[in-house]
mmCIF file of C-alpha atoms and ligand atoms in Angstrom:
data_model
loop_
_atom_site.group_PDB
_atom_site.id
_atom_site.type_symbol
_atom_site.label_atom_id
_atom_site.label_comp_id
_atom_site.label_asym_id
_atom_site.label_seq_id
_atom_site.Cartn_x
_atom_site.Cartn_y
_atom_site.Cartn_z
ATOM 1 C CA MET X 1 76.449 43.014 -85.267
ATOM 2 C CA ALA X 2 75.847 43.002 -81.851
ATOM 3 C CA ASP X 3 73.407 40.601 -80.236
ATOM 4 C CA LYS X 4 69.513 42.151 -79.852
ATOM 5 C CA THR X 5 68.295 42.431 -76.444
ATOM 6 C CA ILE X 6 64.611 42.848 -76.225
ATOM 7 C CA ILE X 7 63.622 44.039 -73.033
ATOM 8 C CA ILE X 8 59.794 43.750 -72.074
ATOM 9 C CA GLY X 9 58.757 46.645 -69.523
ATOM 10 C CA GLY X 10 59.735 50.058 -69.658
ATOM 11 C CA GLY X 11 59.673 50.842 -65.455
ATOM 12 C CA ILE X 12 62.608 51.760 -63.319
ATOM 13 C CA ILE X 13 63.810 48.358 -63.662
ATOM 14 C CA GLY X 14 63.869 48.038 -67.546
ATOM 15 C CA LEU X 15 65.117 51.373 -68.216
ATOM 16 C CA SER X 16 67.827 50.955 -65.867
ATOM 17 C CA LEU X 17 68.921 47.775 -67.029
ATOM 18 C CA GLY X 18 68.491 48.642 -70.643
ATOM 19 C CA TRP X 19 70.786 51.716 -69.765
ATOM 20 C CA GLN X 20 73.382 49.713 -68.353
ATOM 21 C CA LEU X 21 73.216 47.066 -70.932
ATOM 22 C CA VAL X 22 73.510 50.108 -73.686
ATOM 23 C CA ARG X 23 76.524 51.296 -71.699
ATOM 24 C CA ARG X 24 78.177 47.998 -72.093
ATOM 25 C CA GLY X 25 77.980 47.986 -75.860
ATOM 26 C CA ALA X 26 74.457 46.011 -76.273
ATOM 27 C CA ASP X 27 71.905 46.579 -78.641
ATOM 28 C CA VAL X 28 68.490 47.216 -76.861
ATOM 29 C CA GLU X 29 65.141 47.599 -77.421
ATOM 30 C CA ILE X 30 62.550 48.351 -74.564
ATOM 31 C CA LEU X 31 58.883 47.140 -75.491
ATOM 32 C CA GLU X 32 56.604 49.134 -73.186
ATOM 33 C CA ARG X 33 53.119 48.488 -72.917
ATOM 34 C CA SER X 34 52.333 51.448 -71.771
ATOM 35 C CA LYS X 35 54.144 54.574 -71.214
ATOM 36 C CA ALA X 36 57.378 54.417 -69.568
ATOM 37 C CA GLY X 37 58.224 54.667 -66.223
ATOM 38 C CA LYS X 38 54.138 55.935 -65.879
ATOM 39 C CA SER X 39 53.053 52.951 -63.448
ATOM 40 C CA SER X 40 54.244 51.630 -60.378
ATOM 41 C CA SER X 41 57.437 52.963 -60.485
ATOM 42 C CA TRP X 42 55.761 56.585 -60.772
ATOM 43 C CA ALA X 43 53.316 55.940 -58.092
ATOM 44 C CA ALA X 44 56.368 54.592 -55.424
ATOM 45 C CA ALA X 45 57.345 56.696 -52.582
ATOM 46 C CA GLY X 46 61.339 56.427 -53.482
ATOM 47 C CA MET X 47 62.301 55.090 -49.874
ATOM 48 C CA LEU X 48 65.612 54.144 -49.481
ATOM 49 C CA ALA X 49 65.097 52.554 -46.572
ATOM 50 C CA PRO X 50 66.372 49.127 -46.007
ATOM 51 C CA GLN X 51 66.619 49.586 -42.341
ATOM 52 C CA ALA X 52 63.117 50.876 -41.745
ATOM 53 C CA GLU X 53 61.361 48.545 -44.146
ATOM 54 C CA MET X 54 63.264 45.153 -42.930
ATOM 55 C CA GLY X 55 61.509 42.626 -40.853
ATOM 56 C CA PHE X 56 63.258 39.876 -39.106
ATOM 57 C CA GLU X 57 62.866 37.047 -41.754
ATOM 58 C CA ASP X 58 63.989 38.477 -44.335
ATOM 59 C CA ILE X 59 67.631 39.177 -43.933
ATOM 60 C CA GLU X 60 69.074 37.804 -46.976
ATOM 61 C CA LEU X 61 67.130 40.306 -49.095
ATOM 62 C CA PHE X 62 67.970 43.213 -46.579
ATOM 63 C CA TYR X 63 71.830 42.400 -47.692
ATOM 64 C CA LEU X 64 70.642 42.685 -51.223
ATOM 65 C CA CYS X 65 68.961 45.984 -50.214
ATOM 66 C CA ARG X 66 71.862 47.665 -48.355
ATOM 67 C CA LYS X 67 74.188 46.514 -51.155
ATOM 68 C CA SER X 68 71.899 48.251 -53.541
ATOM 69 C CA LEU X 69 71.552 51.467 -51.411
ATOM 70 C CA GLU X 70 75.592 51.448 -51.331
ATOM 71 C CA MET X 71 75.626 51.758 -55.192
ATOM 72 C CA TYR X 72 73.100 54.673 -55.393
ATOM 73 C CA PRO X 73 75.984 57.332 -55.392
ATOM 74 C CA ARG X 74 77.784 55.634 -58.243
ATOM 75 C CA PHE X 75 74.842 54.914 -59.999
ATOM 76 C CA LEU X 76 73.386 58.718 -59.705
ATOM 77 C CA GLU X 77 76.984 59.928 -61.098
ATOM 78 C CA GLU X 78 76.640 57.826 -63.728
ATOM 79 C CA LEU X 79 73.191 59.031 -64.415
ATOM 80 C CA TYR X 80 74.158 62.695 -64.374
ATOM 81 C CA ASN X 81 76.915 62.138 -66.987
ATOM 82 C CA ASP X 82 74.413 60.448 -69.450
ATOM 83 C CA SER X 83 71.573 62.519 -68.971
ATOM 84 C CA CYS X 84 72.487 65.548 -67.203
ATOM 85 C CA ILE X 85 69.694 65.489 -65.130
ATOM 86 C CA LYS X 86 70.318 65.251 -61.522
ATOM 87 C CA ALA X 87 68.367 63.157 -59.446
ATOM 88 C CA GLU X 88 69.524 63.871 -55.705
ATOM 89 C CA TYR X 89 69.800 60.911 -53.187
ATOM 90 C CA ASP X 90 68.759 62.551 -49.788
ATOM 91 C CA LYS X 91 70.185 60.675 -46.761
ATOM 92 C CA CYS X 92 67.254 62.270 -44.629
ATOM 93 C CA GLY X 93 67.406 59.177 -42.153
ATOM 94 C CA ALA X 94 64.249 57.418 -41.290
ATOM 95 C CA ILE X 95 62.484 57.652 -37.791
ATOM 96 C CA MET X 96 60.239 54.687 -36.343
ATOM 97 C CA PRO X 97 57.962 56.320 -33.864
ATOM 98 C CA ALA X 98 55.876 54.293 -31.041
ATOM 99 C CA PHE X 99 52.987 55.492 -29.552
ATOM 100 C CA ASP X 100 51.555 52.795 -27.106
ATOM 101 C CA ARG X 101 53.031 50.066 -24.982
ATOM 102 C CA ASP X 102 52.630 47.599 -27.787
ATOM 103 C CA ASP X 103 54.054 49.458 -30.346
ATOM 104 C CA SER X 104 57.102 50.234 -28.012
ATOM 105 C CA GLU X 105 57.720 46.711 -27.631
ATOM 106 C CA ARG X 106 57.525 45.654 -31.357
ATOM 107 C CA ILE X 107 59.939 48.528 -32.098
ATOM 108 C CA ARG X 108 62.402 47.377 -29.218
ATOM 109 C CA ARG X 109 62.521 43.880 -30.668
ATOM 110 C CA LEU X 110 63.348 45.690 -34.102
ATOM 111 C CA PHE X 111 66.032 47.662 -32.834
ATOM 112 C CA ASP X 112 67.764 45.117 -30.812
ATOM 113 C CA PHE X 113 67.884 43.089 -33.712
ATOM 114 C CA ARG X 114 69.528 45.841 -35.885
ATOM 115 C CA GLU X 115 71.718 46.564 -33.328
ATOM 116 C CA LYS X 116 72.667 42.900 -32.962
ATOM 117 C CA ILE X 117 73.795 42.862 -36.671
ATOM 118 C CA GLY X 118 75.979 45.750 -36.115
ATOM 119 C CA LEU X 119 73.562 48.531 -37.831
ATOM 120 C CA PRO X 120 73.791 52.079 -36.973
ATOM 121 C CA VAL X 121 70.757 52.497 -34.763
ATOM 122 C CA GLN X 122 69.908 54.688 -31.782
ATOM 123 C CA TRP X 123 66.877 54.170 -29.453
ATOM 124 C CA LEU X 124 65.127 57.482 -28.703
ATOM 125 C CA THR X 125 62.919 58.698 -26.004
ATOM 126 C CA GLY X 126 59.846 60.365 -27.219
ATOM 127 C CA SER X 127 61.389 63.960 -26.541
ATOM 128 C CA GLU X 128 64.522 63.113 -28.281
ATOM 129 C CA ALA X 129 62.489 62.169 -31.525
ATOM 130 C CA ARG X 130 60.939 65.224 -31.569
ATOM 131 C CA GLU X 131 64.202 66.942 -31.450
ATOM 132 C CA ILE X 132 64.920 65.255 -34.852
ATOM 133 C CA GLU X 133 61.680 65.349 -35.958
ATOM 134 C CA PRO X 134 59.674 68.189 -34.546
ATOM 135 C CA TYR X 135 56.366 67.652 -36.328
ATOM 136 C CA LEU X 136 56.027 63.967 -34.638
ATOM 137 C CA SER X 137 53.034 63.532 -32.450
ATOM 138 C CA PRO X 138 53.446 64.439 -28.632
ATOM 139 C CA LYS X 139 51.752 61.024 -28.181
ATOM 140 C CA CYS X 140 55.343 59.249 -29.620
ATOM 141 C CA THR X 141 56.480 57.551 -26.547
ATOM 142 C CA PHE X 142 59.901 56.026 -28.147
ATOM 143 C CA ALA X 143 61.357 55.906 -31.393
ATOM 144 C CA VAL X 144 63.992 54.365 -33.272
ATOM 145 C CA TRP X 145 66.610 56.347 -35.462
ATOM 146 C CA MET X 146 68.263 55.215 -38.421
ATOM 147 C CA PRO X 147 70.199 57.841 -39.526
ATOM 148 C CA GLU X 148 71.544 55.848 -43.001
ATOM 149 C CA ASP X 149 67.997 55.426 -44.413
ATOM 150 C CA GLY X 150 67.431 58.004 -47.096
ATOM 151 C CA GLN X 151 64.796 58.525 -50.190
ATOM 152 C CA ILE X 152 64.809 59.803 -53.879
ATOM 153 C CA ASP X 153 62.641 61.488 -55.963
ATOM 154 C CA ASN X 154 61.781 58.657 -58.016
ATOM 155 C CA ARG X 155 59.797 60.370 -60.574
ATOM 156 C CA LYS X 156 62.911 62.608 -61.441
ATOM 157 C CA LEU X 157 64.885 59.223 -61.187
ATOM 158 C CA LEU X 158 62.783 57.716 -63.700
ATOM 159 C CA GLU X 159 63.417 60.818 -66.219
ATOM 160 C CA THR X 160 67.284 60.593 -65.695
ATOM 161 C CA LEU X 161 66.999 56.767 -66.503
ATOM 162 C CA ARG X 162 64.985 57.355 -69.764
ATOM 163 C CA THR X 163 67.231 60.307 -71.308
ATOM 164 C CA ALA X 164 70.339 58.186 -70.420
ATOM 165 C CA PHE X 165 69.221 55.101 -72.010
ATOM 166 C CA ILE X 166 68.058 56.824 -75.238
ATOM 167 C CA ASN X 167 71.364 59.290 -75.134
ATOM 168 C CA ALA X 168 73.048 56.258 -75.128
ATOM 169 C CA GLY X 169 71.555 54.380 -78.112
ATOM 170 C CA GLY X 170 68.581 52.532 -76.393
ATOM 171 C CA LYS X 171 65.479 52.432 -78.407
ATOM 172 C CA LEU X 172 62.261 53.043 -76.108
ATOM 173 C CA TYR X 173 58.734 51.771 -78.264
ATOM 174 C CA GLU X 174 55.678 52.806 -76.070
ATOM 175 C CA ASP X 175 52.525 51.485 -76.150
ATOM 176 C CA HIS X 176 54.156 47.989 -77.691
ATOM 177 C CA LEU X 177 52.261 45.179 -75.907
ATOM 178 C CA VAL X 178 54.114 42.171 -76.410
ATOM 179 C CA GLU X 179 51.818 39.681 -76.886
ATOM 180 C CA ARG X 180 54.083 36.468 -76.631
ATOM 181 C CA ILE X 181 57.692 35.382 -76.161
ATOM 182 C CA ASN X 182 58.578 33.161 -79.332
ATOM 183 C CA ILE X 183 60.657 30.279 -78.090
ATOM 184 C CA LYS X 184 61.889 27.440 -79.857
ATOM 185 C CA ASN X 185 63.949 24.056 -78.669
ATOM 186 C CA GLY X 186 64.495 26.003 -75.776
ATOM 187 C CA LYS X 187 65.590 29.189 -76.646
ATOM 188 C CA ALA X 188 63.779 32.502 -76.518
ATOM 189 C CA ILE X 189 63.804 33.943 -80.411
ATOM 190 C CA GLY X 190 61.892 36.808 -80.562
ATOM 191 C CA VAL X 191 58.606 38.501 -79.878
ATOM 192 C CA HIS X 192 55.261 38.634 -81.439
ATOM 193 C CA ILE X 193 54.107 42.205 -80.910
ATOM 194 C CA HIS X 194 51.083 43.817 -83.218
ATOM 195 C CA GLY X 195 50.852 40.729 -85.240
ATOM 196 C CA ILE X 196 54.370 40.455 -86.251
ATOM 197 C CA ASP X 197 57.390 38.389 -84.973
ATOM 198 C CA ILE X 198 60.681 40.059 -84.426
ATOM 199 C CA GLU X 199 63.853 38.332 -83.416
ATOM 200 C CA ALA X 200 66.218 38.714 -80.657
ATOM 201 C CA ASP X 201 68.787 37.029 -79.256
ATOM 202 C CA LYS X 202 68.192 37.812 -75.499
ATOM 203 C CA ILE X 203 64.581 38.424 -73.901
ATOM 204 C CA ILE X 204 64.762 40.005 -70.429
ATOM 205 C CA VAL X 205 61.186 40.341 -68.822
ATOM 206 C CA CYS X 206 60.904 43.342 -66.583
ATOM 207 C CA ALA X 207 57.286 43.620 -66.909
ATOM 208 C CA GLY X 208 56.352 43.788 -62.963
ATOM 209 C CA SER X 209 53.057 42.780 -62.402
ATOM 210 C CA TRP X 210 52.271 41.991 -65.801
ATOM 211 C CA SER X 211 55.176 39.765 -66.030
ATOM 212 C CA LYS X 212 53.082 36.272 -65.787
ATOM 213 C CA MET X 213 50.640 37.566 -68.421
ATOM 214 C CA ILE X 214 53.133 37.313 -71.303
ATOM 215 C CA GLU X 215 52.190 34.146 -73.552
ATOM 216 C CA GLY X 216 54.815 31.798 -74.795
ATOM 217 C CA ILE X 217 56.625 30.901 -71.752
ATOM 218 C CA PRO X 218 55.599 27.507 -70.583
ATOM 219 C CA GLU X 219 53.618 27.122 -67.365
ATOM 220 C CA GLU X 220 56.248 25.874 -65.295
ATOM 221 C CA ALA X 221 58.619 28.325 -66.128
ATOM 222 C CA GLN X 222 56.514 31.861 -65.841
ATOM 223 C CA PRO X 223 57.549 33.636 -62.910
ATOM 224 C CA PRO X 224 55.091 33.577 -60.152
ATOM 225 C CA VAL X 225 54.057 37.124 -59.591
ATOM 226 C CA ARG X 226 51.356 38.760 -58.771
ATOM 227 C CA PRO X 227 50.241 42.288 -58.179
ATOM 228 C CA VAL X 228 49.867 43.986 -54.799
ATOM 229 C CA LYS X 229 47.949 47.199 -54.952
ATOM 230 C CA GLY X 230 49.303 50.191 -52.907
ATOM 231 C CA GLN X 231 47.179 53.737 -52.734
ATOM 232 C CA ALA X 232 49.359 56.779 -51.565
ATOM 233 C CA ILE X 233 48.491 60.275 -51.260
ATOM 234 C CA SER X 234 50.816 63.244 -52.215
ATOM 235 C CA LEU X 235 50.565 66.223 -49.826
ATOM 236 C CA ILE X 236 51.584 69.785 -50.415
ATOM 237 C CA MET X 237 53.631 70.588 -47.213
ATOM 238 C CA ASP X 238 53.422 74.510 -46.021
ATOM 239 C CA ASP X 239 54.512 75.916 -42.969
ATOM 240 C CA THR X 240 52.217 74.337 -40.763
ATOM 241 C CA CYS X 241 53.913 71.494 -41.348
ATOM 242 C CA LYS X 242 57.260 70.700 -42.934
ATOM 243 C CA VAL X 243 58.743 67.190 -42.422
ATOM 244 C CA THR X 244 62.373 66.763 -42.967
ATOM 245 C CA HIS X 245 62.984 63.263 -42.487
ATOM 246 C CA ALA X 246 61.106 59.740 -43.536
ATOM 247 C CA VAL X 247 58.552 58.625 -40.656
ATOM 248 C CA ARG X 248 58.052 55.008 -40.519
ATOM 249 C CA ALA X 249 54.717 54.641 -38.789
ATOM 250 C CA PRO X 250 53.203 51.496 -37.827
ATOM 251 C CA ASP X 251 50.915 51.247 -40.440
ATOM 252 C CA ALA X 252 51.865 54.041 -42.628
ATOM 253 C CA TYR X 253 54.797 56.410 -44.039
ATOM 254 C CA LEU X 254 55.572 59.659 -44.819
ATOM 255 C CA VAL X 255 58.371 60.578 -47.226
ATOM 256 C CA PRO X 256 59.042 64.285 -47.493
ATOM 257 C CA LYS X 257 60.518 65.520 -50.946
ATOM 258 C CA LYS X 258 62.455 68.492 -51.753
ATOM 259 C CA ASP X 259 60.013 70.429 -54.208
ATOM 260 C CA GLY X 260 57.316 70.205 -51.159
ATOM 261 C CA ARG X 261 55.612 66.926 -51.348
ATOM 262 C CA LEU X 262 54.766 64.740 -48.659
ATOM 263 C CA ILE X 263 54.345 61.498 -49.832
ATOM 264 C CA VAL X 264 51.911 59.285 -47.425
ATOM 265 C CA GLY X 265 51.164 55.690 -48.024
ATOM 266 C CA ALA X 266 50.551 53.016 -48.339
ATOM 267 C CA SER X 267 48.046 50.274 -48.615
ATOM 268 C CA VAL X 268 48.849 46.600 -49.403
ATOM 269 C CA GLU X 269 45.990 45.067 -51.142
ATOM 270 C CA GLU X 270 45.089 41.795 -52.972
ATOM 271 C CA MET X 271 42.881 43.448 -55.208
ATOM 272 C CA GLY X 272 44.307 41.741 -58.575
ATOM 273 C CA PHE X 273 44.606 44.416 -61.356
ATOM 274 C CA ASP X 274 42.143 47.079 -59.883
ATOM 275 C CA GLU X 275 43.941 50.518 -60.111
ATOM 276 C CA LYS X 276 41.033 52.595 -58.638
ATOM 277 C CA PRO X 277 41.644 54.608 -55.718
ATOM 278 C CA THR X 278 38.971 54.105 -52.886
ATOM 279 C CA ALA X 279 37.834 55.884 -49.830
ATOM 280 C CA GLY X 280 38.336 53.283 -47.240
ATOM 281 C CA GLU X 281 42.093 53.172 -47.952
ATOM 282 C CA ILE X 282 42.885 56.407 -48.252
ATOM 283 C CA PHE X 283 40.705 57.439 -45.128
ATOM 284 C CA ARG X 284 42.928 54.708 -43.341
ATOM 285 C CA ILE X 285 46.340 55.791 -44.486
ATOM 286 C CA LEU X 286 45.296 59.179 -43.700
ATOM 287 C CA GLU X 287 44.256 58.602 -40.217
ATOM 288 C CA ARG X 288 47.576 56.281 -39.255
ATOM 289 C CA ALA X 289 49.686 58.796 -40.674
ATOM 290 C CA TRP X 290 47.528 61.850 -39.024
ATOM 291 C CA GLU X 291 48.176 59.940 -35.699
ATOM 292 C CA ALA X 292 52.238 60.276 -36.043
ATOM 293 C CA VAL X 293 52.171 63.786 -37.395
ATOM 294 C CA PRO X 294 48.964 65.416 -36.449
ATOM 295 C CA SER X 295 49.768 68.520 -38.441
ATOM 296 C CA ILE X 296 49.083 66.929 -41.887
ATOM 297 C CA TYR X 297 45.758 67.672 -40.720
ATOM 298 C CA ASP X 298 45.421 70.781 -42.699
ATOM 299 C CA LEU X 299 47.833 70.239 -45.971
ATOM 300 C CA LYS X 300 46.374 70.425 -49.408
ATOM 301 C CA ILE X 301 46.281 67.078 -51.518
ATOM 302 C CA GLN X 302 47.712 67.367 -54.430
ATOM 303 C CA SER X 303 47.028 63.746 -55.963
ATOM 304 C CA ILE X 304 46.118 60.091 -55.233
ATOM 305 C CA ASP X 305 48.404 57.607 -56.746
ATOM 306 C CA VAL X 306 47.969 53.656 -57.186
ATOM 307 C CA GLY X 307 50.895 51.398 -57.713
ATOM 308 C CA LEU X 308 50.644 47.641 -58.577
ATOM 309 C CA ARG X 309 53.896 46.064 -56.684
ATOM 310 C CA PRO X 310 55.181 43.411 -58.255
ATOM 311 C CA GLY X 311 54.938 40.700 -55.623
ATOM 312 C CA SER X 312 56.504 37.288 -55.935
ATOM 313 C CA ARG X 313 55.374 34.138 -53.970
ATOM 314 C CA ASP X 314 58.100 34.877 -51.202
ATOM 315 C CA HIS X 315 57.607 38.439 -51.663
ATOM 316 C CA GLU X 316 61.846 38.548 -52.876
ATOM 317 C CA PRO X 317 62.958 39.723 -56.326
ATOM 318 C CA ILE X 318 63.246 37.160 -59.239
ATOM 319 C CA ILE X 319 66.424 38.372 -61.229
ATOM 320 C CA GLY X 320 68.940 35.987 -63.192
ATOM 321 C CA ASP X 321 69.020 33.519 -66.278
ATOM 322 C CA SER X 322 66.066 30.648 -66.942
ATOM 323 C CA ASP X 323 65.829 27.214 -68.077
ATOM 324 C CA ILE X 324 65.039 28.899 -71.388
ATOM 325 C CA GLU X 325 68.224 29.665 -73.018
ATOM 326 C CA GLY X 326 68.375 33.575 -73.604
ATOM 327 C CA LEU X 327 65.535 34.438 -71.459
ATOM 328 C CA TYR X 328 65.934 36.579 -68.456
ATOM 329 C CA PHE X 329 63.777 37.738 -65.428
ATOM 330 C CA ALA X 330 64.130 40.895 -63.414
ATOM 331 C CA THR X 331 60.801 41.486 -61.748
ATOM 332 C CA GLY X 332 59.123 40.746 -58.735
ATOM 333 C CA HIS X 333 60.576 43.325 -56.811
ATOM 334 C CA TYR X 334 57.735 44.043 -54.680
ATOM 335 C CA ARG X 335 58.541 47.080 -52.126
ATOM 336 C CA ASN X 336 61.766 47.610 -53.267
ATOM 337 C CA GLY X 337 61.945 48.503 -57.001
ATOM 338 C CA ILE X 338 63.403 51.776 -56.509
ATOM 339 C CA LEU X 339 65.680 50.394 -53.595
ATOM 340 C CA LEU X 340 66.836 47.640 -55.843
ATOM 341 C CA THR X 341 67.590 49.646 -58.902
ATOM 342 C CA PRO X 342 71.086 49.866 -59.081
ATOM 343 C CA VAL X 343 72.196 46.345 -58.234
ATOM 344 C CA THR X 344 69.868 44.736 -60.372
ATOM 345 C CA ALA X 345 70.850 47.016 -63.132
ATOM 346 C CA TYR X 346 74.673 46.809 -62.403
ATOM 347 C CA GLU X 347 74.644 42.721 -61.828
ATOM 348 C CA LEU X 348 72.233 41.637 -64.364
ATOM 349 C CA ALA X 349 74.164 43.747 -67.224
ATOM 350 C CA GLU X 350 77.078 42.366 -66.122
ATOM 351 C CA TRP X 351 76.226 38.857 -66.009
ATOM 352 C CA ILE X 352 74.282 39.095 -69.504
ATOM 353 C CA ILE X 353 77.506 40.756 -71.123
ATOM 354 C CA SER X 354 79.863 38.746 -69.567
ATOM 355 C CA GLY X 355 78.004 35.513 -69.089
ATOM 356 C CA ASN X 356 79.411 35.071 -65.963
ATOM 357 C CA LYS X 357 76.656 34.281 -63.420
ATOM 358 C CA SER X 358 76.371 37.128 -60.445
ATOM 359 C CA GLU X 359 76.805 35.344 -57.053
ATOM 360 C CA THR X 360 75.249 38.362 -55.812
ATOM 361 C CA LEU X 361 72.052 37.762 -57.419
ATOM 362 C CA ALA X 362 72.371 33.567 -57.215
ATOM 363 C CA ARG X 363 69.977 33.423 -54.514
ATOM 364 C CA PHE X 364 67.158 35.436 -56.462
ATOM 365 C CA ASN X 365 67.020 32.959 -59.572
ATOM 366 C CA ILE X 366 63.500 31.856 -60.424
ATOM 367 C CA SER X 367 65.004 28.185 -60.177
ATOM 368 C CA ARG X 368 64.410 28.657 -56.456
ATOM 369 C CA PHE X 369 60.522 28.020 -57.354
ATOM 370 C CA HIS X 370 61.165 25.084 -59.190
ATOM 371 C CA LYS X 371 62.656 23.553 -56.250
ATOM 372 C CA GLU X 372 59.290 23.654 -54.435
ATOM 373 C CA THR X 373 57.503 20.481 -53.643
ATOM 374 C CA VAL X 374 55.028 18.772 -51.070
ATOM 375 C CA SER X 375 56.293 16.133 -48.750
HETATM 376 N N1 LIG K 1 58.118 50.618 -50.511
HETATM 377 C C1 LIG K 1 57.179 51.398 -49.894
HETATM 378 C C2 LIG K 1 55.674 50.380 -50.243
HETATM 379 O O1 LIG K 1 55.914 49.275 -51.321
HETATM 380 O O2 LIG K 1 54.681 50.598 -49.886
#
């Protein structure tokens, strides 16, 4: 009989990893505390925009994001084969506008850095930028154009992943809150749930912001992950405002969806597990988005969504094995969960099945936090 693997968490990371493991012959159960794919992965905007999101400091993370983006076409093709549902990757490009001197100096530095490391970026005047994206504000003075960035309908993607996982033979249990991971003699041996112990050979924590809250893992081995609240607004585009590219404004972004939604996000708040939308943040996001694309003003609001990004201490993901035999982590994806899905699923599934550590993931192991000392 194949080893049994339990995945804790049925968000985009848990579902995709589970699907890839099942595809490789593993016996996988996903235990989801609530409804699969209806938490942070649902609230996300689905940006596949490593260039638009990258700062200066996180170059290794950027390379991981870019590798994952390159894997997307294969990932979606396999998903379509297993689910018969199409989640299309829209390579719409991303535009980063500036509206004053401060903005333009800032984006010029970002542009120079991207150009230096050989990325396909273009520096545009305001009018050149409006030729690409006519709904940009006339106040846009300069912009950076990143033609290789894109976006995906993350909700459709979640539907495909759920279907593909189940079609491939995976078992998904919703409303199953894991209370404890059972560890004996340094080895993970199962989980405690609904008052009973379930045995497993391998356990993978993919519980996003909740990853640190599962009992049983000794404190020093817990993933240092906290929730970082993000509020976003779904607007319904009409003839007065039909944005067709991702717009990365200074303090807001706008991501158009093929079904006519325009996702406007997002706040970045340290509010613990508070998932309530607030007037102040929604006001602020809309104001910043309106400065970039004034014609959003009359669009109807479809929904306000709140997600809790799992932010690790250094804001990089935690992927790989741990000091506890049989216990793995795939969490802490912070602002890049949708983008990092293929690389996490392929590399970690291969590692778990073959036993050969992934070089790509080596830097993102939880052990990096164990080395932190005060000198
Ligand atoms: N990836 C965008 C965000 O986290 O808001």
